[in-house]
Tab-separated table of C-alpha atoms and ligand atoms in Angstrom:
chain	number	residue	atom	x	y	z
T	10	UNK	CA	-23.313	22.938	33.677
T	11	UNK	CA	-26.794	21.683	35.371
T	12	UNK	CA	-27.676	22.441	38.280
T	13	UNK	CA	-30.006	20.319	40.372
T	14	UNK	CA	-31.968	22.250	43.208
T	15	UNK	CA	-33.382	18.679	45.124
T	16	UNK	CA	-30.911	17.661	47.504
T	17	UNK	CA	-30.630	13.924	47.554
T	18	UNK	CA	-29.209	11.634	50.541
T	19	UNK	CA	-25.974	10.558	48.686
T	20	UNK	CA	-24.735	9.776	45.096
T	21	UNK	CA	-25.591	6.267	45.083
T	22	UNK	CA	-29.421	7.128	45.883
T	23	UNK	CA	-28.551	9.482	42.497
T	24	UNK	CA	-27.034	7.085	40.141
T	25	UNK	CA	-30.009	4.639	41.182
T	26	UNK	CA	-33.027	6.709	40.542
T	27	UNK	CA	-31.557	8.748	37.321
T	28	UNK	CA	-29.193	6.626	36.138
T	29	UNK	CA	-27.140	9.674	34.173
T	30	UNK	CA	-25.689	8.941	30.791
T	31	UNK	CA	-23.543	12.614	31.671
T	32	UNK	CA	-21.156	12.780	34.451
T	33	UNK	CA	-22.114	14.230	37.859
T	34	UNK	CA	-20.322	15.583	40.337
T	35	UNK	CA	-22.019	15.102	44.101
T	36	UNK	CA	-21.404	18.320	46.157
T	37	UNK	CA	-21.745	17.960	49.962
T	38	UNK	CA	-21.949	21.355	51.794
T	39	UNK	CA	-21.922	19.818	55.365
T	40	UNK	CA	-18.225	18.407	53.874
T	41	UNK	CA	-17.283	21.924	52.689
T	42	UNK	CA	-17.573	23.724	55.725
T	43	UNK	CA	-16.095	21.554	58.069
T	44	UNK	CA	-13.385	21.552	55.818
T	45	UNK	CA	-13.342	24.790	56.527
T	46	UNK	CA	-13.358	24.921	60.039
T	47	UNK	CA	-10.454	22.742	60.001
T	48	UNK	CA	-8.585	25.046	58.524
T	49	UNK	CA	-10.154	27.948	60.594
T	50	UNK	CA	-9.367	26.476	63.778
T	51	UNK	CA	-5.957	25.078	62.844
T	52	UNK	CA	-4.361	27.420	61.116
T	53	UNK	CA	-2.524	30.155	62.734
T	54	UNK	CA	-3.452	33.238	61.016
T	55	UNK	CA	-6.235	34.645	58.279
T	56	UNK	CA	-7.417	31.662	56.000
T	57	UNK	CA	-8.100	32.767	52.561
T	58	UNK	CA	-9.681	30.629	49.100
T	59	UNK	CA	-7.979	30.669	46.299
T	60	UNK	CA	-11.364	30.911	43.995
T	61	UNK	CA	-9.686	29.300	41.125
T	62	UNK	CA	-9.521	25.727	42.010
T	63	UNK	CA	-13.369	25.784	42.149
T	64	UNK	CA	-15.257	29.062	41.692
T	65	UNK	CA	-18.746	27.610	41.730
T	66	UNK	CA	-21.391	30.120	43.789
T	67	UNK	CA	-22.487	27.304	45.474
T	68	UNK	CA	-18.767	26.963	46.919
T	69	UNK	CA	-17.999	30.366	47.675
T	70	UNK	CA	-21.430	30.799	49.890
T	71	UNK	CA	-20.647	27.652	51.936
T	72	UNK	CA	-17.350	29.250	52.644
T	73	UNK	CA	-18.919	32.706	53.583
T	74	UNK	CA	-21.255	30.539	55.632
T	75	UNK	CA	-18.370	28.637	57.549
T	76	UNK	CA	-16.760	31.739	58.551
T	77	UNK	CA	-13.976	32.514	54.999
T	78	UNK	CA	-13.840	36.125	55.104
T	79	UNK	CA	-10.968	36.356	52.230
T	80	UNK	CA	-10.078	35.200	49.075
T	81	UNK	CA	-7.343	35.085	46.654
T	82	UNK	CA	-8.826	36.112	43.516
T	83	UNK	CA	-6.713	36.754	40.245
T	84	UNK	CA	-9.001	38.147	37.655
T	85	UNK	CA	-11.699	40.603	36.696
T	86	UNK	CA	-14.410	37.959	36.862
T	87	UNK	CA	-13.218	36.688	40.284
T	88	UNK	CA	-12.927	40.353	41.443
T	89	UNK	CA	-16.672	40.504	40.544
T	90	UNK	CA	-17.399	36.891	41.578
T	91	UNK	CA	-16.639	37.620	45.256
T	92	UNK	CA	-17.826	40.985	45.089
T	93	UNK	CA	-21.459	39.702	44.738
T	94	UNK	CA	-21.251	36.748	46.816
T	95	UNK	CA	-19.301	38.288	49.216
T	96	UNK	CA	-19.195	41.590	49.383
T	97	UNK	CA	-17.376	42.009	52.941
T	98	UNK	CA	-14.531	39.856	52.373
T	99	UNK	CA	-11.024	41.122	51.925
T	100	UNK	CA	-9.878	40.443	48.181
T	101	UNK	CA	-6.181	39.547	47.388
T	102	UNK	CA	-5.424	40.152	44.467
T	103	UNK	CA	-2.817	37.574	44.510
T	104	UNK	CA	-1.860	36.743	40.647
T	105	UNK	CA	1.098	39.036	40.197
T	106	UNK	CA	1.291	39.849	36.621
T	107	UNK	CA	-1.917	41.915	35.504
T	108	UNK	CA	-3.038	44.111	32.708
T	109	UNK	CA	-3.273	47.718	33.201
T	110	UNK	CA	-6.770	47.375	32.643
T	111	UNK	CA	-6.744	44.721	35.396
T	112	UNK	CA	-5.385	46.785	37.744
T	113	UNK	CA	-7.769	49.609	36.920
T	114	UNK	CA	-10.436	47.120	37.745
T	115	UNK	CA	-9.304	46.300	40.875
T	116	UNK	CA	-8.788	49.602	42.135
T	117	UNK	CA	-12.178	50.486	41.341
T	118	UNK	CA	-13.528	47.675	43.417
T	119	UNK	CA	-11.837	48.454	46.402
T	120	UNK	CA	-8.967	45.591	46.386
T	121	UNK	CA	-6.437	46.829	49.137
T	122	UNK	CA	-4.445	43.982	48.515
T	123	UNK	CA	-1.741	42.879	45.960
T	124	UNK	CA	1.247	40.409	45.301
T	125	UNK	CA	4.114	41.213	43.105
T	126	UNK	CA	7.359	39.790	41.548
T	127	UNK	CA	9.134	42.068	39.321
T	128	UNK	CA	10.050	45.755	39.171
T	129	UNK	CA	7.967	46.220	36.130
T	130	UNK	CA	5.128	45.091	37.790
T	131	UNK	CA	5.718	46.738	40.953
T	132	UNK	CA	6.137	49.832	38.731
T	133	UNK	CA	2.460	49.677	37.445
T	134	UNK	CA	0.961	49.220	40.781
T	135	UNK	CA	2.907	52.282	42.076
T	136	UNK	CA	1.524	53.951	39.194
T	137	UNK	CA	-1.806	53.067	39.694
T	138	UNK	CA	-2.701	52.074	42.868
T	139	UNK	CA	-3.295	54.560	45.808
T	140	UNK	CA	-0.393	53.115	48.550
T	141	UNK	CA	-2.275	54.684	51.804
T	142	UNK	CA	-3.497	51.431	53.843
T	143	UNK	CA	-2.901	49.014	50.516
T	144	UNK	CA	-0.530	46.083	50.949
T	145	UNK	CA	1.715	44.936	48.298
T	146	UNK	CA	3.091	41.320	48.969
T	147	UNK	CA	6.233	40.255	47.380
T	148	UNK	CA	5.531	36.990	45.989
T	149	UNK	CA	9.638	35.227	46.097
T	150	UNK	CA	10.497	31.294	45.304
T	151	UNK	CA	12.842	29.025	46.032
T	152	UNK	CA	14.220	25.216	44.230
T	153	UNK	CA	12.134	23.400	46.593
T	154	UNK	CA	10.641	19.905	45.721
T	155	UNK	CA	7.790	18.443	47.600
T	156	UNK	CA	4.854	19.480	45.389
T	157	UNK	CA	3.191	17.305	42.676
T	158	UNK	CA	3.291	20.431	40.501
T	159	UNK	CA	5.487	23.548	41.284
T	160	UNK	CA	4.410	26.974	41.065
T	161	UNK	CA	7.892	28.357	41.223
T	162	UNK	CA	8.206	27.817	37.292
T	163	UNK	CA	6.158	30.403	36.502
T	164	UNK	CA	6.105	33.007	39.473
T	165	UNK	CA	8.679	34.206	42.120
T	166	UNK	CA	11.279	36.440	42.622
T	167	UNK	CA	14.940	35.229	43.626
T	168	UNK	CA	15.216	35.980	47.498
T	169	UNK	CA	17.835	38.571	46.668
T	170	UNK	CA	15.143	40.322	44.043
T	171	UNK	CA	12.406	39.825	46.586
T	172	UNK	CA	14.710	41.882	49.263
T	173	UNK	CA	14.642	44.575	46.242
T	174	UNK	CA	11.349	44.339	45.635
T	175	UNK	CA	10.394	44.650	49.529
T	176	UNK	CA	12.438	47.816	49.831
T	177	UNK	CA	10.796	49.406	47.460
T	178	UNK	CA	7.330	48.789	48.244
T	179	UNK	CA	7.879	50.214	51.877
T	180	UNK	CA	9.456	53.310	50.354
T	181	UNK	CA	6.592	53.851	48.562
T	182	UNK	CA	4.256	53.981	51.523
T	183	UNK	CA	2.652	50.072	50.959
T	184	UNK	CA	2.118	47.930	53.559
T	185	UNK	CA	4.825	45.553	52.289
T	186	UNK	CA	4.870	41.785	52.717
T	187	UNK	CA	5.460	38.692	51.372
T	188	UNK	CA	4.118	35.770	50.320
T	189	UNK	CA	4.668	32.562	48.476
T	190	UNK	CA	3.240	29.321	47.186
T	191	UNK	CA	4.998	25.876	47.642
T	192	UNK	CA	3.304	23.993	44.689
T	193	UNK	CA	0.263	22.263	44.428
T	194	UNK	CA	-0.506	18.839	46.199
T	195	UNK	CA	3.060	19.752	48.865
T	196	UNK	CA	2.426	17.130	51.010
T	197	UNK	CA	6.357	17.784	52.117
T	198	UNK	CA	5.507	20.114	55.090
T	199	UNK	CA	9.551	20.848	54.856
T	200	UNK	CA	8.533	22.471	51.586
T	201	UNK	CA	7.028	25.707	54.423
T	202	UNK	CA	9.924	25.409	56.479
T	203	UNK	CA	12.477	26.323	53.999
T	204	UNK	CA	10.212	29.237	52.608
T	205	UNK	CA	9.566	30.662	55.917
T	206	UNK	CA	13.186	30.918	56.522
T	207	UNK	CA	13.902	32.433	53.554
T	208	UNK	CA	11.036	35.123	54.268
T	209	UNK	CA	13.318	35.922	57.231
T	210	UNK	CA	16.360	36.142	55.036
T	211	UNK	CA	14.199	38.624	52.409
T	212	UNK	CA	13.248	40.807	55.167
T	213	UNK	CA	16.318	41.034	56.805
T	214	UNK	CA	18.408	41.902	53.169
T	215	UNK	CA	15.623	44.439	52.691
T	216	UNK	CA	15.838	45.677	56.581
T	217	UNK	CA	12.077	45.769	56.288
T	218	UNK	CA	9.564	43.674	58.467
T	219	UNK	CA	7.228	42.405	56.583
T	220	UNK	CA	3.774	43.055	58.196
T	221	UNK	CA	1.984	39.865	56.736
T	222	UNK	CA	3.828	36.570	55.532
T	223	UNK	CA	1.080	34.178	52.775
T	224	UNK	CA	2.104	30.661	53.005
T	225	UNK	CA	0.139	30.000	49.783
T	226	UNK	CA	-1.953	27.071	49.123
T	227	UNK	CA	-0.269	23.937	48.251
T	228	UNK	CA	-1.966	21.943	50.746
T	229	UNK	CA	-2.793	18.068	50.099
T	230	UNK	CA	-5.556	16.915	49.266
T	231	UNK	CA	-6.845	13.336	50.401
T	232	UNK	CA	-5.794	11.591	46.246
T	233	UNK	CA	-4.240	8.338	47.545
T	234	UNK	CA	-5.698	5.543	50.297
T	235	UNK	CA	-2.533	5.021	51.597
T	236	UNK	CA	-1.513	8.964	51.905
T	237	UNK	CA	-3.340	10.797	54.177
T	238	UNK	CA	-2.783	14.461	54.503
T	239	UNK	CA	-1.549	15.773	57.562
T	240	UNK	CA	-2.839	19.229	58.116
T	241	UNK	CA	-2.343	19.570	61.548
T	242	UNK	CA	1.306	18.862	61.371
T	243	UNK	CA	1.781	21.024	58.404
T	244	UNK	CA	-0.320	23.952	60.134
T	245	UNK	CA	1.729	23.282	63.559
T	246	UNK	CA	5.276	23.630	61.647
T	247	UNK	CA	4.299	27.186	60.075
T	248	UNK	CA	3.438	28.585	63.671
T	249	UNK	CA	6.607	27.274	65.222
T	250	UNK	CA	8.791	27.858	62.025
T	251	UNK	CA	7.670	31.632	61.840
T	252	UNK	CA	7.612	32.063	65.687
T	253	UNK	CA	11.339	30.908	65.338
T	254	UNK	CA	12.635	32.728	62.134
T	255	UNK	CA	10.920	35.824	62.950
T	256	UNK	CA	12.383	35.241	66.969
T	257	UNK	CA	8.594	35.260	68.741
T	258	UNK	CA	7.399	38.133	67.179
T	259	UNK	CA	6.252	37.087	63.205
T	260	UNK	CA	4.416	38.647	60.579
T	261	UNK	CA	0.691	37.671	60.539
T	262	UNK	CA	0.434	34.833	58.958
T	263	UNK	CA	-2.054	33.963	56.038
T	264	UNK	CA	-3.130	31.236	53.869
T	265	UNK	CA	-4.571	31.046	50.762
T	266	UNK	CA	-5.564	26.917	49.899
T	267	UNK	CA	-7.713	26.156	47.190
T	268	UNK	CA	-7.338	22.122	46.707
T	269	UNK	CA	-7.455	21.200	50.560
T	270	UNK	CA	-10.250	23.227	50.975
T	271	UNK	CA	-12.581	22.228	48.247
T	272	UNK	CA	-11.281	18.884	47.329
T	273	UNK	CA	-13.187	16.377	49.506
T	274	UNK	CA	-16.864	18.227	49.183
T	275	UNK	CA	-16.961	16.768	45.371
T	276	UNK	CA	-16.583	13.161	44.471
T	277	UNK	CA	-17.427	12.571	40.325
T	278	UNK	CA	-19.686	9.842	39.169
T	279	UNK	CA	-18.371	9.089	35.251
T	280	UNK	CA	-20.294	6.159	34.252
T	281	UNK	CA	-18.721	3.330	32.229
T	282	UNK	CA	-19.702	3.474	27.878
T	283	UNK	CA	-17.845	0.455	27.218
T	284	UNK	CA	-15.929	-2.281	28.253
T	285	UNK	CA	-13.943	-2.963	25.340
T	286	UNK	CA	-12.641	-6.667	24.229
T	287	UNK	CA	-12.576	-6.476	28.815
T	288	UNK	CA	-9.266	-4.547	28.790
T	289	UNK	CA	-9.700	-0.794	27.961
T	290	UNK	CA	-12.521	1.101	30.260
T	291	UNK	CA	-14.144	3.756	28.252
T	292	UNK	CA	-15.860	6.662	30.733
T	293	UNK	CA	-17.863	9.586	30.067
T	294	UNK	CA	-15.612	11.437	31.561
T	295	UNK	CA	-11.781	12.513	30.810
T	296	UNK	CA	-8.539	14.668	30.959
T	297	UNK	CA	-10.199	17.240	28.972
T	298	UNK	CA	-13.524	17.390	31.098
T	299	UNK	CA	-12.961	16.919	34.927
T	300	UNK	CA	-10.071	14.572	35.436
T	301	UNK	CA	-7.923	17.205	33.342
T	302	UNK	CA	-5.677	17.707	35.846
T	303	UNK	CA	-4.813	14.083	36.556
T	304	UNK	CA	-2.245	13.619	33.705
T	305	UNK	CA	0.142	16.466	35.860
T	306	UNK	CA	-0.821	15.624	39.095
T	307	UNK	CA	-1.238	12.010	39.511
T	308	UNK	CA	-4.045	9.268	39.892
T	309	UNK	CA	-7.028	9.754	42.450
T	310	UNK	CA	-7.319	6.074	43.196
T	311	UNK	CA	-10.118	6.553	45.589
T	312	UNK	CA	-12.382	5.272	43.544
T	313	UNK	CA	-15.457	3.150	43.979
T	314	UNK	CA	-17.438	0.861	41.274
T	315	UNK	CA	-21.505	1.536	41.486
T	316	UNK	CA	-23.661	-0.855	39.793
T	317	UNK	CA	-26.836	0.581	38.284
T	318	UNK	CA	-28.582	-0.682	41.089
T	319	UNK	CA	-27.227	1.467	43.127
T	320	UNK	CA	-25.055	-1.388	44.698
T	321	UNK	CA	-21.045	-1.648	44.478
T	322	UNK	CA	-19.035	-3.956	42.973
T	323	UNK	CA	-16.762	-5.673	45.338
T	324	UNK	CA	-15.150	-8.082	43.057
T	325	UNK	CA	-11.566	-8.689	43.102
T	326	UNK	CA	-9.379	-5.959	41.840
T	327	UNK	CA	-7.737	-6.032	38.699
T	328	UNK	CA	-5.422	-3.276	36.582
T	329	UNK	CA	-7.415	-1.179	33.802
T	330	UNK	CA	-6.249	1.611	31.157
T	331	UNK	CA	-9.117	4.042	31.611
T	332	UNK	CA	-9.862	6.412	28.297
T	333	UNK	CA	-11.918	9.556	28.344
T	334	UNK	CA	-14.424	9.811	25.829
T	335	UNK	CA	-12.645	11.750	23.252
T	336	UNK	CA	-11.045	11.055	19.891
T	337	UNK	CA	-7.681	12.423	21.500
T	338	UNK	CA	-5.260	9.295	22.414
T	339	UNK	CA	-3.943	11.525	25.299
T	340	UNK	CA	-7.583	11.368	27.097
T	341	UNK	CA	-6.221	8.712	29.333
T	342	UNK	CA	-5.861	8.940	33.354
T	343	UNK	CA	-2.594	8.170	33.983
T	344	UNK	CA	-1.020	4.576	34.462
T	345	UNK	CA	-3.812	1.153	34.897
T	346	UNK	CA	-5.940	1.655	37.765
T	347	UNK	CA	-7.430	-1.172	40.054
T	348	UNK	CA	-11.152	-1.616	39.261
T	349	UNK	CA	-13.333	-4.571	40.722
T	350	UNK	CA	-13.276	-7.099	37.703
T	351	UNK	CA	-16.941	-7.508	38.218
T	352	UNK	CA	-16.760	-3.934	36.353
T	353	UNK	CA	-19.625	-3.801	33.554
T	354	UNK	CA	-20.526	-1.399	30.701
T	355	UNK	CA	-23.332	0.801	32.507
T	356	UNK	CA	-21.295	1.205	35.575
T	357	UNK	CA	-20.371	4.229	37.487
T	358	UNK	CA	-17.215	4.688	38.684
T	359	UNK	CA	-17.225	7.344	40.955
T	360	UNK	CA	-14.135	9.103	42.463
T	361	UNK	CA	-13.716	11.246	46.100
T	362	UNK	CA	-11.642	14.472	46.707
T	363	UNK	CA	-12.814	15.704	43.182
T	364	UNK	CA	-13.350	19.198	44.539
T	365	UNK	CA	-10.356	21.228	43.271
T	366	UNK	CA	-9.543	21.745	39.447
T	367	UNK	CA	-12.344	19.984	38.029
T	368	UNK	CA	-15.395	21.868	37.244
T	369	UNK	CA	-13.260	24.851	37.069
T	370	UNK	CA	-11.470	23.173	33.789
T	371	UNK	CA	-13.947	21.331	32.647
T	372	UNK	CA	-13.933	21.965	28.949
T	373	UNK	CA	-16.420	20.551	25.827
T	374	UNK	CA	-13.868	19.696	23.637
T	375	UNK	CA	-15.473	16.909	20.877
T	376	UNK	CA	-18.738	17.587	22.039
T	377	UNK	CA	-18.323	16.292	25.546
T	378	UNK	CA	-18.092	17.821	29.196
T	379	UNK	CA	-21.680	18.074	29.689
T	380	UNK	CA	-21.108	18.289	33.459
T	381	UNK	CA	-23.929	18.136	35.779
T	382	UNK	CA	-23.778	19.303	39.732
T	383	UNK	CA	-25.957	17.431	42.348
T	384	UNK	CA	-26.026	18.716	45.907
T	385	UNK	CA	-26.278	15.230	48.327
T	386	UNK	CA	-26.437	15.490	52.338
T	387	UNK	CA	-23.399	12.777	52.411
T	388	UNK	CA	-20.746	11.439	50.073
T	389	UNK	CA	-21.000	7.963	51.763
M	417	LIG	C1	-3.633	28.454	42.637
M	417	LIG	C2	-3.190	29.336	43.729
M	417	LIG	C3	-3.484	29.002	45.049
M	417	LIG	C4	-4.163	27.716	45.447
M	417	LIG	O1	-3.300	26.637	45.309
M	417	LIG	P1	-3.744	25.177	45.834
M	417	LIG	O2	-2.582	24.333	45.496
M	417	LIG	O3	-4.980	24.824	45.111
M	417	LIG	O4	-3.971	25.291	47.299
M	417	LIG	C5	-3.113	29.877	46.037
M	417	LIG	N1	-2.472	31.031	45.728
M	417	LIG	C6	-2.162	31.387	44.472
M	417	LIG	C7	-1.481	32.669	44.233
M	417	LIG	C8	-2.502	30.550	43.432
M	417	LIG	O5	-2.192	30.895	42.176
């Protein structure tokens, strides 16, 4: 990926002076961190990033800079990532099956803090982790719908396995608590109210309090016009949810977004190859470079059309198939999405809240993804 060290006003200034034939994504720091002071000021508890959805340096030092003092890392690399950009932030190790060599890692970099949803696992970080002053978070899940793409399929203990699993990491002298993750994209803030209930259940089965609860990520992003995230509500209901379950006196609470932090700071210019026989949109872009993730999670219609010029195309609306530029017949957003019909081969068509799960999965597959990064003042 390029990386451009001018800072320019906003993409259309971009697309109007260098007129890319690659894709670019715009990053706007000023968006990042107040992004993250949202999040800061309205959350109640310790917010944490989850590096994966977008572990670009350029992210992770804005966050520093806004006041993000830990992340949820789940690898070697992102061990080491945050370790040199960050070097005084707490690390969660937060991905709760690891190699042995994983773990090794992370012990010799001073992680103090892990999640876990099995015995076996559990079992190797007894083994290998000192317990004095480390936490061990029991990572539980529950057949809750609300999320665009649930987590619970692939991590979780069963409340009753969690209790387990909680009992045991107290006897073994870790700072035991728990922590979950509704699903990407939950914009059902119900989705938190069941799982902080069932933390209460899971620590009263294991007649241990837990001494931190993580409420995950899983918070919206801005994808739809007409759906507008509400943060505030969702960030109100888990301080008066675990004020209630845990009767005035909860765990500290934690967070660990990576979409609704990141997502808004990037917005993708793809530009337009061809029009072809003025049905199918070709773009420069697809599901296997930046818009991978669109296929699971659904459409981003907040798109704009930017003429070469600069200018954007305000004509009518009217339904297009949009293909990626690959040979693969599944490189295709999801659905027909409106586009002006004024839409014209050399076109950009650039879409907001591309922040999380874009750059990070960006791959080259057919000899495409060649994914540049410009840094712009404003996205407007
Ligand atoms: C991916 C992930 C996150 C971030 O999820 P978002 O939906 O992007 O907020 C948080 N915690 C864990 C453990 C994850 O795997």
């Amino acid at each position: 990926m390029g990386l451009s060290k001018t800072i320019w006003a906003n993409p259309s200034e971009f697309l109007r002076i260098q007129q890319p034939v690659d894709p670019v994504m715009f990053f706007a720091p000023s968006v990042l961190q107040a992004t993250a002071r949202r999040f800061l000021d309205g959350f109640p508890g310790l917010v944490t990033y989850a590096v994966k959805s977008n572990p670009d340096e350029m992210v992770i030092q804005n966050l520093v800079a806004a006041g993000i003092s830990g992340f949820d890392v789940a690898s070697p690399a992102e061990i080491e990532l945050i370790a040199r950009l960050a070097p005084s932030a707490a690390m969660h190790y937060n991905n709760p099956v690891r190699a042995r060599h994983e773990i090794g890692y992370a012990v010799s970099m001073g992680v103090r803090s892990y999640s876990v949803d099995s015995h076996s696992e559990l079992a190797k970080l007894i083994e290998m982790v000192p317990a004095a002053g480390r936490e061990i978070s029991v990572r539980f899940k529950l057949p809750v719908n609300g999320a665009a793409y649930n987590f619970g399929a692939k991590f979780g203990a069963t409340e009753e396995v969690a209790a387990a699993l909680l009992a045991r990491v107290a006897e073994a002298g870790f700072i035991p608590s728990l922590t979950f993750h509704p699903g990407t994209q939950c914009t059902d803030p119900m989705a938190w109210d069941a799982y902080l209930r069932a933390a209460g259940r899971i620590c009263a089965r294991a007649g241990v309090k837990a001494a931190r609860l993580n409420t995950g990520g899983g918070f919206p992003s801005h994808r739809l016009w007409g759906e507008v995230p509400e943060l505030d509500a969702i960030f109100a209901l888990i301080g008066r949810v675990a004020d209630e379950v845990f009767e005035g006196a909860p765990p500290a609470l934690v967070c660990e977004p990576g979409r609704a932090l990141v997502a808004e700071s990037f917005t993708l210019a793809a530009r337009v190859k061809a029009l072809r026989d003025d049905t199918h949109v070709f773009l420069n872009d697809g599901t296997y470079g930046s818009l991978d993730e669109l296929p699971i999670t659904g459409i981003i219609d907040r798109i704009a059309v930017v003429a070469p010029d600069g200018n954007r195309r305000r004509a009518a609306p009217r339904p297009r198939v949009i293909f990626g530029p690959t040979c693969d017949s599944v490189d295709r957003l999801p659905g027909e999405v409106a586009l002006p019909g004024d839409l014209a081969e050399g076109d950009y068509v650039v879409v907001s809240g591309m922040g999380a799960y874009s750059t990070a999965t960006n791959t080259r597959f057919n000899g495409f993804g060649a994914l540049a990064i410009a840094t712009v003042m404003s996205l407007g």
